[in-house]
Coordinates of C-alpha atoms in Angstrom, one line a residue:
X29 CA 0.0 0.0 0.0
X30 CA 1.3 3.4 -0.8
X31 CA 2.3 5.9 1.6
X32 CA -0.8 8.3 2.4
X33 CA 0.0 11.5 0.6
X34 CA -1.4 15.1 1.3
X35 CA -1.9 18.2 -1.9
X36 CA -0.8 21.4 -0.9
X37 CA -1.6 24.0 -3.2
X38 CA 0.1 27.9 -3.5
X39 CA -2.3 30.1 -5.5
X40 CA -0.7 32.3 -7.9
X41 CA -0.2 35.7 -6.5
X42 CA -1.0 37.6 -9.7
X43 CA -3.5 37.0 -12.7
X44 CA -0.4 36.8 -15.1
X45 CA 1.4 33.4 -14.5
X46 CA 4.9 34.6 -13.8
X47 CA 4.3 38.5 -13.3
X48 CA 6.4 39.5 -9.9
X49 CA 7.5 35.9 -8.8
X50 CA 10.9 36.9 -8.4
X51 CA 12.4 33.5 -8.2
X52 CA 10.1 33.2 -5.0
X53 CA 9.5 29.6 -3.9
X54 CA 6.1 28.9 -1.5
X55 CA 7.6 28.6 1.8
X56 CA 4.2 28.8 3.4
X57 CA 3.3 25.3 2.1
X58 CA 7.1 24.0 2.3
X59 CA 6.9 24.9 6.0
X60 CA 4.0 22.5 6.6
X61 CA 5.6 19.8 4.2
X62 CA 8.5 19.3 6.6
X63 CA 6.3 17.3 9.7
X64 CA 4.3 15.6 6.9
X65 CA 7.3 14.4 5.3
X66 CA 9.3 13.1 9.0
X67 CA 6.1 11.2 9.6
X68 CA 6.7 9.4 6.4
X69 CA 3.5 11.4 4.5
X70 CA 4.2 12.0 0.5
X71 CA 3.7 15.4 -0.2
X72 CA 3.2 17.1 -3.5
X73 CA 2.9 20.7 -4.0
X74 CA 1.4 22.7 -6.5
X75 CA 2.7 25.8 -7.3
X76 CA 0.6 28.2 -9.7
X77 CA 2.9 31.1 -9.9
X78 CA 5.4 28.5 -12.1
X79 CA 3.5 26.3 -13.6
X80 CA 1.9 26.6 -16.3
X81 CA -0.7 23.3 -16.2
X82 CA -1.4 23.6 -12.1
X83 CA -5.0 23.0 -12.3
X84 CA -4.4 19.9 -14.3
X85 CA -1.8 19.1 -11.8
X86 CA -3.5 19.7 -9.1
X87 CA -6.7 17.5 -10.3
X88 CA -4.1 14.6 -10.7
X89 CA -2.4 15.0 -7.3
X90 CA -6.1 14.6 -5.5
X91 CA -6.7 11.8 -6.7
X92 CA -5.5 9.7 -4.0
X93 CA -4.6 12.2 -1.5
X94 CA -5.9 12.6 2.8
X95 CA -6.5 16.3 1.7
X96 CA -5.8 19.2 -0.1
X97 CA -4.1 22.3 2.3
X98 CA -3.8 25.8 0.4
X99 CA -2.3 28.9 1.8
X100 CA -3.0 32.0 1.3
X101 CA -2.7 35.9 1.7
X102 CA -5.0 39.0 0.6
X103 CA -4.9 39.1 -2.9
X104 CA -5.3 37.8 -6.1
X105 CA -4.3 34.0 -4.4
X106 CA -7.7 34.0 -2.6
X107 CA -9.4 34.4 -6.4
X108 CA -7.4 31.6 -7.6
X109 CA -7.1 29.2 -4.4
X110 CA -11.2 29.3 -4.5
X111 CA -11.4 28.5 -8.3
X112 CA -9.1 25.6 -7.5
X113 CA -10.9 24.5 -4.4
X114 CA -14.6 24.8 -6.6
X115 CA -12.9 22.2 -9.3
X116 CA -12.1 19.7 -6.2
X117 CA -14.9 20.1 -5.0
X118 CA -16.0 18.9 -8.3
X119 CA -14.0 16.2 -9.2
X120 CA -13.5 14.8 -5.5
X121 CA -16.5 15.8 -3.4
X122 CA -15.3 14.3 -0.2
X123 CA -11.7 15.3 -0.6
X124 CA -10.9 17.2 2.8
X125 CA -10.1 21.1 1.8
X126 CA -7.9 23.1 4.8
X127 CA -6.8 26.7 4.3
X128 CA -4.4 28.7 6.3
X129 CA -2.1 31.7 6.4
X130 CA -2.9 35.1 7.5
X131 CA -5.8 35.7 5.8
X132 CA -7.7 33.0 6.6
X133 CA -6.2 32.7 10.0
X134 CA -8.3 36.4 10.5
X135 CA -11.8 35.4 8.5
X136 CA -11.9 32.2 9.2
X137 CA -15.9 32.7 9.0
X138 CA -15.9 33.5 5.3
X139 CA -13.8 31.0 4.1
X140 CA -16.2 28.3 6.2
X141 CA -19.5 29.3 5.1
X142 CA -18.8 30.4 1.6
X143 CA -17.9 26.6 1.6
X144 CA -14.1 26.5 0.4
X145 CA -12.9 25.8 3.3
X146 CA -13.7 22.6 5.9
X147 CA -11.4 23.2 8.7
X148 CA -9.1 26.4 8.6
X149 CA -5.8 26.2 10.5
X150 CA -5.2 29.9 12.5
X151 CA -1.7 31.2 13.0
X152 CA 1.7 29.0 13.2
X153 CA 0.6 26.0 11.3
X154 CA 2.8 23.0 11.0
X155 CA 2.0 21.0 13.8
X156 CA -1.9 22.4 14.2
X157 CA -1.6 21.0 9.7
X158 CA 0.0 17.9 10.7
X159 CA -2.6 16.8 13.7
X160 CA -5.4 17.4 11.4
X161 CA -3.9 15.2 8.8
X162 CA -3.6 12.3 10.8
X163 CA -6.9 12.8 12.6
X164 CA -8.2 12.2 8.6
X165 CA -6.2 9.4 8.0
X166 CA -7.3 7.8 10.9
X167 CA -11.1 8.6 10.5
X168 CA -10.8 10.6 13.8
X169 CA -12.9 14.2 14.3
X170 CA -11.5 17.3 15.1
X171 CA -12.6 17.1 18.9
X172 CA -9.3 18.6 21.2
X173 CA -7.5 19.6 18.2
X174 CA -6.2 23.0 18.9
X175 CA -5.5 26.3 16.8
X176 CA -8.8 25.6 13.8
X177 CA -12.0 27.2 13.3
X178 CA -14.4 24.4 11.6
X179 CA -18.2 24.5 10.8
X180 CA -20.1 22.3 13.0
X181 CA -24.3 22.1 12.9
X182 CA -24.6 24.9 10.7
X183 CA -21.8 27.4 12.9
X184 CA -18.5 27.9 12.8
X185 CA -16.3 26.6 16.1
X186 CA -12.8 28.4 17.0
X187 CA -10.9 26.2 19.2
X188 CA -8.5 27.6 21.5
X189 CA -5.3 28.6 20.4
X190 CA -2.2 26.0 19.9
X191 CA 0.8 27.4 22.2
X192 CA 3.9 28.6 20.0
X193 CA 6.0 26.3 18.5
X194 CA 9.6 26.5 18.6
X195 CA 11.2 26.6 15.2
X196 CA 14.0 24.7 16.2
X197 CA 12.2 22.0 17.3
X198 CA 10.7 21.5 13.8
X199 CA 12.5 19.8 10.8
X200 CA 14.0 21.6 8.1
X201 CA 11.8 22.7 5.2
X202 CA 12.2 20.1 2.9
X203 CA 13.4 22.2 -0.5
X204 CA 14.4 18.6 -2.4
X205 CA 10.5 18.6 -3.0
X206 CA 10.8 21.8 -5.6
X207 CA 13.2 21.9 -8.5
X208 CA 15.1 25.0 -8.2
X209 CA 15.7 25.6 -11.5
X210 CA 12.2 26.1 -12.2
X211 CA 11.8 28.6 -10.1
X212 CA 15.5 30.2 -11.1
X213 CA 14.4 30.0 -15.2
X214 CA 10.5 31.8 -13.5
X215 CA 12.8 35.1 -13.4
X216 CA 16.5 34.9 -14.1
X217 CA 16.7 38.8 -14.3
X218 CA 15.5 39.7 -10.9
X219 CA 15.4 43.5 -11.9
X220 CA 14.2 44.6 -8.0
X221 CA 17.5 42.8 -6.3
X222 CA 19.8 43.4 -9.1
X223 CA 18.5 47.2 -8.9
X224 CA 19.0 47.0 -4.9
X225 CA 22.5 45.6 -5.5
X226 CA 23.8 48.1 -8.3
X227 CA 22.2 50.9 -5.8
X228 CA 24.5 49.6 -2.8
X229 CA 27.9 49.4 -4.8
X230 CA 27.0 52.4 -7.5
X231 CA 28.0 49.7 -10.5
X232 CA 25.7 47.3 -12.9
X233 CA 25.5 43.7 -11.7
X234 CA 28.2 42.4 -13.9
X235 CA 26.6 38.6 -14.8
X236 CA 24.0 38.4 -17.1
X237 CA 21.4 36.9 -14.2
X238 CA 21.1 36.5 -10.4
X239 CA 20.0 33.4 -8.7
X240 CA 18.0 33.9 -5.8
X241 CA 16.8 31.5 -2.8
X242 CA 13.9 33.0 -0.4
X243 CA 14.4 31.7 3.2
X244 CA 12.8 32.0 6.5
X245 CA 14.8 31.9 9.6
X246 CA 12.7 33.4 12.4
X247 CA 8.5 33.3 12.6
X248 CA 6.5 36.1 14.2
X249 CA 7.2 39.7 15.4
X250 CA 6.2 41.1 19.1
X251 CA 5.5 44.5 17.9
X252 CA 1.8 46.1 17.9
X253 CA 1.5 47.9 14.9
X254 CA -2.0 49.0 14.3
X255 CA -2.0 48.7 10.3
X256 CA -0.2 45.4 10.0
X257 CA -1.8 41.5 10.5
X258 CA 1.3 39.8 12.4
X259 CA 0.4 41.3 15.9
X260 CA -3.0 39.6 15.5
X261 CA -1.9 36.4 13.6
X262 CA 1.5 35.7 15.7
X263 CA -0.1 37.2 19.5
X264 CA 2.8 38.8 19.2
X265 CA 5.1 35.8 19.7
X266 CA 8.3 35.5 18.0
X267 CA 10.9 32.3 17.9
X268 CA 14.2 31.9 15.5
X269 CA 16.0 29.5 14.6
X270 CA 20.0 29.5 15.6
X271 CA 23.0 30.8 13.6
X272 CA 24.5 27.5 13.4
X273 CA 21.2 25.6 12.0
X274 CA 20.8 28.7 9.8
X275 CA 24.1 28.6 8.3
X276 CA 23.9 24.8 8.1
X277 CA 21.1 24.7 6.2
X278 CA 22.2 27.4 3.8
X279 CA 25.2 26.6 3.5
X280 CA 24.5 23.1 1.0
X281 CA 21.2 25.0 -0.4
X282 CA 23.1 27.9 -1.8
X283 CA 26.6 25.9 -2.9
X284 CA 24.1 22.9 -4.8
X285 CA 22.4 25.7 -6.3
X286 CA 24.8 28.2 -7.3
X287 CA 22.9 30.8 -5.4
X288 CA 24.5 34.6 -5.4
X289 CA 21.1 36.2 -3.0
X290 CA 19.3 34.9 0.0
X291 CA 16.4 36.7 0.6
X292 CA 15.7 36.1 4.2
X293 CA 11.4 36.8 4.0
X294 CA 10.9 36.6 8.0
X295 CA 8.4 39.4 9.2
X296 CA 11.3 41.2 11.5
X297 CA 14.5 39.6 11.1
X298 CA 16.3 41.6 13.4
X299 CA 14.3 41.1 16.9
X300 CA 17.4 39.4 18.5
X301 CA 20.4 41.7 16.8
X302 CA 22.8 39.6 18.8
X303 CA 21.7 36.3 16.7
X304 CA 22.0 38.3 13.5
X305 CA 25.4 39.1 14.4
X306 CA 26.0 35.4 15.0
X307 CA 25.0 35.0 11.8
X308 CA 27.5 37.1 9.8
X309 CA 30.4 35.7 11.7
X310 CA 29.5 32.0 11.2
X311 CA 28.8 32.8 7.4
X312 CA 31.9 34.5 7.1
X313 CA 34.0 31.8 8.6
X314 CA 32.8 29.3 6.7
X315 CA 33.6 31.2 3.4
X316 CA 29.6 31.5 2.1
X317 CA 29.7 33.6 -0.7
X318 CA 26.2 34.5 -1.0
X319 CA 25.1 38.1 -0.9
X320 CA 22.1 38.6 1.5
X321 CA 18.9 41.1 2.2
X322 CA 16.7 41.2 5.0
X323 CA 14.2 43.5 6.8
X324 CA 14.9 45.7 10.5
X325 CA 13.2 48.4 12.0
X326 CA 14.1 52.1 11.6
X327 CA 15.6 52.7 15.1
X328 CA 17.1 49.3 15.0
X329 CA 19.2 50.3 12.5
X330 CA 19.6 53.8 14.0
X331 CA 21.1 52.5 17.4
X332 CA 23.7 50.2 15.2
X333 CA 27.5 50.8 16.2
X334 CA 29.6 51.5 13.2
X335 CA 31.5 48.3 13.6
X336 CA 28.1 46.4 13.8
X337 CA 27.0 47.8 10.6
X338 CA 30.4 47.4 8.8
X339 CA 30.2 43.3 9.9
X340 CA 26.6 43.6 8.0
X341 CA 28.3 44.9 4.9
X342 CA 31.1 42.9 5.0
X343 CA 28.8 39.4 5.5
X344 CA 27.0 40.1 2.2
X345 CA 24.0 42.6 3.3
X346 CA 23.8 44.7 0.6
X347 CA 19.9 46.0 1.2
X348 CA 17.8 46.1 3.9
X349 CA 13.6 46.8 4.2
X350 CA 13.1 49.5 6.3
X351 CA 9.5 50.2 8.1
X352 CA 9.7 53.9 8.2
X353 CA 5.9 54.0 7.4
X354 CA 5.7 57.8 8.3
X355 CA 7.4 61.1 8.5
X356 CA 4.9 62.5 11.2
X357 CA 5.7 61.9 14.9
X358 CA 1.8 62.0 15.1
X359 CA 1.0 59.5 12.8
X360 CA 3.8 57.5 14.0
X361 CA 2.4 57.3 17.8
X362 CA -1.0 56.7 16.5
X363 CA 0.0 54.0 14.2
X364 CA 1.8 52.3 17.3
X365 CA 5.4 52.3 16.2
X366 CA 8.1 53.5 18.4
X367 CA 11.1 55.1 16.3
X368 CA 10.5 58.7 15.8
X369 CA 10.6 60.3 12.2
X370 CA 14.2 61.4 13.0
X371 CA 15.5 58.1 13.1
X372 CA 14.2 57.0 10.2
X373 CA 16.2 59.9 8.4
X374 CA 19.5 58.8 10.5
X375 CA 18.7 54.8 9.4
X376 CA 19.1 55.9 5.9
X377 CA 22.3 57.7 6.3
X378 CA 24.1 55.1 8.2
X379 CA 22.8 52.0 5.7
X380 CA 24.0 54.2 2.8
X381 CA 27.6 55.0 4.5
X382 CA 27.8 51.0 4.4
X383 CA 27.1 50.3 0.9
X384 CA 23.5 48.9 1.8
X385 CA 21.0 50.1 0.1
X386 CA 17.9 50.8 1.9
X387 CA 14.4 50.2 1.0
X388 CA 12.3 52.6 2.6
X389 CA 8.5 51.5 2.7
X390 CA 5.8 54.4 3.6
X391 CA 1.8 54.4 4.1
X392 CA -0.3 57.6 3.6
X393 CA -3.8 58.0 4.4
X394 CA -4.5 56.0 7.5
X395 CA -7.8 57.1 10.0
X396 CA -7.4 60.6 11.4
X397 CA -4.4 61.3 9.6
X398 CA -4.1 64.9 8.8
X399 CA -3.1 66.9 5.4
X400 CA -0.2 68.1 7.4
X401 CA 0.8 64.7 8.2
X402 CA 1.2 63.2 5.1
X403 CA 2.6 66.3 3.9
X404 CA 5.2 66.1 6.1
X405 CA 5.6 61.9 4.7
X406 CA 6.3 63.8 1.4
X407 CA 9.2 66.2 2.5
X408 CA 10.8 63.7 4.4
X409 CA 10.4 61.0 1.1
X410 CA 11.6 64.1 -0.7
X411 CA 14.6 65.2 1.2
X412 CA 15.9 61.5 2.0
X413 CA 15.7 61.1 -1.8
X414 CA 17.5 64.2 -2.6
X415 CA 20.1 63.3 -0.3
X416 CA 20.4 59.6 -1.3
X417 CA 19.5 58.9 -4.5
X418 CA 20.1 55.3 -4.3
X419 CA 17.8 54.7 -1.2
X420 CA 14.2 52.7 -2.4
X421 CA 11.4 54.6 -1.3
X422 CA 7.6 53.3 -2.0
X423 CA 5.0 55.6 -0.4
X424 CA 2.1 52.8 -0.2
X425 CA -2.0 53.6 0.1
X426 CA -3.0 52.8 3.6
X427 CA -5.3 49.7 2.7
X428 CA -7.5 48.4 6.2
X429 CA -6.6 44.6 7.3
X430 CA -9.2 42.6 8.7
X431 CA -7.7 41.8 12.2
X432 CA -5.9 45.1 12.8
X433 CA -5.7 47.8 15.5
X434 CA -6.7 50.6 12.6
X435 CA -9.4 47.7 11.3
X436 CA -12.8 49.1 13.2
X437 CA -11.3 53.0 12.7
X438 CA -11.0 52.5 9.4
X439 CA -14.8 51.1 8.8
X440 CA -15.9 54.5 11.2
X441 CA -14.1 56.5 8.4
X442 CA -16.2 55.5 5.9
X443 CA -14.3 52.4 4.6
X444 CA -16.9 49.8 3.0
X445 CA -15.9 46.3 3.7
X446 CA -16.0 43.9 1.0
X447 CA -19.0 41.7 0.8
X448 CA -17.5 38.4 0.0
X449 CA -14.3 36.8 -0.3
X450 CA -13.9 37.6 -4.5
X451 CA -14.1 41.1 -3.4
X452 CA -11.6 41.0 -0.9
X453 CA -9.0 39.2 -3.5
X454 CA -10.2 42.4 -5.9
X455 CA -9.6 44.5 -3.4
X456 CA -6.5 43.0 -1.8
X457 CA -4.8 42.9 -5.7
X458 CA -5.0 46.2 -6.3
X459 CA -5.2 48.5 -3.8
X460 CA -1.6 49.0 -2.4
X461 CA -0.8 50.9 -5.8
X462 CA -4.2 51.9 -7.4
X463 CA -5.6 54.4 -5.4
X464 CA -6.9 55.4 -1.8
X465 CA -9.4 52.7 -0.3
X466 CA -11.7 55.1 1.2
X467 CA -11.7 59.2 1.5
X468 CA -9.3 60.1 3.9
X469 CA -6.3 61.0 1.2
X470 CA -7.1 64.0 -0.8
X471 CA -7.5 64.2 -5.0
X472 CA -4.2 66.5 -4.8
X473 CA -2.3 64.4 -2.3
X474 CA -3.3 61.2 -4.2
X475 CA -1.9 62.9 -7.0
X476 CA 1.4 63.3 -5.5
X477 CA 1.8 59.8 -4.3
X478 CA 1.3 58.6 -8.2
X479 CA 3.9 61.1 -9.2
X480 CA 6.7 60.3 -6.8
X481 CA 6.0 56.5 -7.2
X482 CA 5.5 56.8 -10.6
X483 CA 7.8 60.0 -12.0
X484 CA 10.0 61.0 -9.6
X485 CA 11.3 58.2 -7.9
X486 CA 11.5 56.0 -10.5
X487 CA 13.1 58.2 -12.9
X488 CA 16.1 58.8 -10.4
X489 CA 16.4 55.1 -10.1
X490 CA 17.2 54.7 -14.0
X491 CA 21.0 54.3 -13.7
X492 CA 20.8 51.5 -11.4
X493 CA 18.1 49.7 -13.5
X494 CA 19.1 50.1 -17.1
X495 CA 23.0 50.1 -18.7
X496 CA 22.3 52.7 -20.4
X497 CA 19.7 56.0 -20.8
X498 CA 18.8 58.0 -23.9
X499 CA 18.1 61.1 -24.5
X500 CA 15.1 61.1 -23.1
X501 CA 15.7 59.2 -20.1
X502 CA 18.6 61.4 -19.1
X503 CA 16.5 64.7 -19.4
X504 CA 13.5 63.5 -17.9
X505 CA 15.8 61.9 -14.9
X506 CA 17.3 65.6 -14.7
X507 CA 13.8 67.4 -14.3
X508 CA 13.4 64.5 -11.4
X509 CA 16.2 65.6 -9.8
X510 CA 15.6 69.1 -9.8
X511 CA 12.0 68.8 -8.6
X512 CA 12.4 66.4 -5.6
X513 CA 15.7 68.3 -4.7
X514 CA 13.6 71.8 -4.5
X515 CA 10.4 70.5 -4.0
X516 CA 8.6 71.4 -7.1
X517 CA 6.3 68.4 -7.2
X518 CA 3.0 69.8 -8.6
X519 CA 2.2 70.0 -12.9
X520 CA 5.2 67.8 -13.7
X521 CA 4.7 68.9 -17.6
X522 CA 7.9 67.3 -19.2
X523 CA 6.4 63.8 -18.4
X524 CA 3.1 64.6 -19.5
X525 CA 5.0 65.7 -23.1
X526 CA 6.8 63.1 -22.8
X527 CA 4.1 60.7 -22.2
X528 CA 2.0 62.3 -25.0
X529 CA 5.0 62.0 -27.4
X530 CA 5.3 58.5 -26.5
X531 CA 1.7 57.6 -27.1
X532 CA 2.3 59.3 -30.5
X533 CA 5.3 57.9 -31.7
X534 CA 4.0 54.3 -30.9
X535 CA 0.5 55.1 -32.8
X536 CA 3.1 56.4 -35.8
X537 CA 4.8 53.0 -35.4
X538 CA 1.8 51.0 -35.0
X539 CA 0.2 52.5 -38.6
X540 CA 3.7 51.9 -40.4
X541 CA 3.5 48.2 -39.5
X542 CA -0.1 47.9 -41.1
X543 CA 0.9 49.9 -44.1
X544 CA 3.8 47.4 -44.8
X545 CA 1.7 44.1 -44.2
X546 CA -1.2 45.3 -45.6
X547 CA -2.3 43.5 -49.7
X548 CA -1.8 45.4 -52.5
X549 CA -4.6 45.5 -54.6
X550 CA -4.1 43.6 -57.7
X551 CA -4.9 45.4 -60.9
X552 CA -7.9 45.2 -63.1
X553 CA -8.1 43.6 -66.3
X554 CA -6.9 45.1 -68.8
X555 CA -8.6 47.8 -71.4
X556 CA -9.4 46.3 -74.6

């Protein structure tokens, strides 16, 4: 008899297969793979941001499986994980369907009694997954299993919460289950890193590609911000795993691989500083070559000695994500975070002293945030910018989170909540970039965010994203310059020319091409 074998399924993040994957492999489902697999359960993931057939694939796997787990966050994957659950459902009726991740840790409700779900696993999953699984294969219920909200008689049940897991009592993730290559060949330009790299040492990446491994060493965060998920998800807990098991475990990934950059994805990766520490030494004595970027918080990196930030630099960290989220003291306290809007200024400086680029990551337009607030966001995004070009700034629209602090604040605003769970994947794909979610971010202000994001900003960044400008490029990146540097931010007219040119010259293009492939009309017959 076969070993009993459990499906689990990573809906694709965007609606274009491959758009923004980034060489990312699903370490949300690998994570729960790695008890399945020590208990001697075959496991076969799906993964629909890299392949092509995963509906196909996916019907196959099910055929013979305990169930089918899928993992997702807001967003587009909540679209596609319920069009692949409504084809199980289909084919395999009685096929067991869990769902977990943030999302679903946070509605539980929805996903239950729109009937995708059976059994939702809340928070830290693997060994809440892996007690559910063998209560199936064993024909046992759900009774005493704890950390899952499942519909019983017509309501949904939440069960307490499972107690924190340590993450070095859990195996390792179990990456011989994915083919790296196909995840390498999914994006072997990674513009984003190679553009964070070339920002950090002011030269072009010299090799024609960059291979890239995503990695999670540490789960959870114990801060309380009032806009993010994690404080509500985690309880605020946080565990890591060890340099040493870190470094062993990277070390044979990244040298059978050929890896040049980890990207360690953990939610606050600098909690314990001392372990991070621990971790450039060990990498550096072994010899690891592999370049590495991370995320810290603003006065984190602020309160850094000189020598502490040079061991960074010198271990491979050559950008960091910073949460500066505001340039307002206000906002800041209201939002829950504790650096000041000073620090986030000095965090810049020092990263960019050591040849790490930082990636600076703002929200505008949260409940009660003034005009004069968000204007001073601007002017700090502005003068940062001006100062260090090669710093990443995104200035992101404040989008409410089920299960946050600014959640019920941002529904008293005037913030309509999504009716269903399609609307919240509509909602969840779009709205970071598109536009305000609800009226508290004025037409004009609105208007600047697009423009710095879109003009500014990004026109600055050119020389560390393309070998070479034109003519164009080079003046428009000039008028960038000169506006963020003094401030000018309102009618940017060059790009509207430039825009409007564009649009014209491609039309001109477009009409040349249909002249030239267009039949020529034979001739008549001729006179008599």
């Amino acid at each position: 008899m076969p070993d009993p074998s459990v499906v689990l399924y990573m809906p694709r993040r965007f609606r274009a297969i491959g758009e923004g994957t980034t060489q990312k492999m699903p370490l949300e489902v690998l994570a729960l793979a790695g008890p399945l697999v020590e208990r001697g359960y075959k496991v076969k993931i799906i993964d629909a941001n890299v392949q092509q057939n995963s509906l196909e694939l996916l019907l196959e796997a099910c055929r013979e499986s305990v169930c089918l787990g899928i993992s997702c966050i807001l967003g587009y994957q909540i679209i596609d994980g319920m069009e692949a659950a409504a084809e199980i459902r289909k084919r395999y009726p009685d096929l067991p369907i869990i769902w977990g991740g943030w999302f679903p840790s946070v509605m539980p409700e929805s996903f239950l009694n729109e009937g995708v779900a059976d059994l939702v696993v809340m928070g830290q999953g693997e060994i809440t997954f892996l007690e559910v699984v063998e209560r199936l294969s064993s024909g046992e219920g759900m009774e005493g299993v704890q950390g899952v909200a499942i519909r019983e008689n017509g309501q949904v049940r939440i069960t307490p919460a499972r107690d924190l897991c340590q993450l070095e009592d859990l195996p390792a993730m179990p990456f011989s289950l994915l083919d790296y290559e196909t995840y390498y060949q999914s994006d072997p330009g990674v513009p984003f890193e190679r553009y964070l790299w070339a920002a950090a040492k002011n030269q072009r990446w010299s090799r024609q590609d960059m291979r890239l491994l995503w990695y999670m060493s540490s789960w959870g965060c114990p801060n309380d911000c009032k806009f993010c998920c994690s404080g509500g998800v985690t309880r605020r807990r946080w565990t890591a795993l060890g340099p040493k098991r870190v470094i062993d475990e990277l070390g044979p990934l990244t040298t059978s691989n050929r890896v040049d950059v980890v990207s360690f994805c953990d939610a606050n990766f600098f909690v314990n500083r001392k372990r991070v520490l621990e971790l450039c030494k060990a990498k550096q004595d072994l010899g690891l070559e592999f370049l590495w970027h991370a995320s810290a918080d603003p006065d984190t990196v602020a309160h850094m000695s000189g020598a502490e930030l040079t061991s960074l630099s010198a271990s491979g960290c050559f950008s960091l994500f910073i949460g500066t989220e505001s340039g307002s003291e206000e906002t800041l306290a209201r939002v829950n975070k504790k650096h000041s809007p000073e620090e986030n200024e000095h965090c810049a400086e020092l990263l960019v002293r050591h040849n790490i680029t930082p990636i600076l990551s703002y929200i505008v337009g949260t409940p009660e945030e003034s005009p004069d607030s968000i204007e001073m966001t601007f002017e700090q995004c502005r003068r940062i910018k001006s100062r260090y070009p090669n710093a990443s700034i995104t200035i992101l629209n404040y989008l409410p989170l089920p299960g946050t602090g600014l959640y019920h604040d941002s529904v008293k605003a005037g913030f309509v909540e999504p009716g269903s769970l399609t609307a919240w994947g509509e909602l969840g794909e779009t709205s970071y970039y598109a536009g305000p979610t609800f009226n508290n971010l004025g037409s004009s202000q609105a208007r600047t965010v697009s423009r710095l994001r879109h003009f500014y900003f990004s026109f600055i960044d050119l020389p560390w994203q393309k070998a070479r400008l034109g003519l164009a490029e080079r003046i428009l990146r000039r008028f960038a310059v000169l506006r963020v540097r003094y401030g000018i931010l309102r009618l940017p007219v060059e790009f509207w020319a430039a825009k409007a040119a564009a649009r014209l010259l491609n039309t001109a293009r477009k009409l040349i091409r249909r002249r030239r492939v267009e039949p020529v009309e034979p001739n008549g017959p001729p006179s008599s």
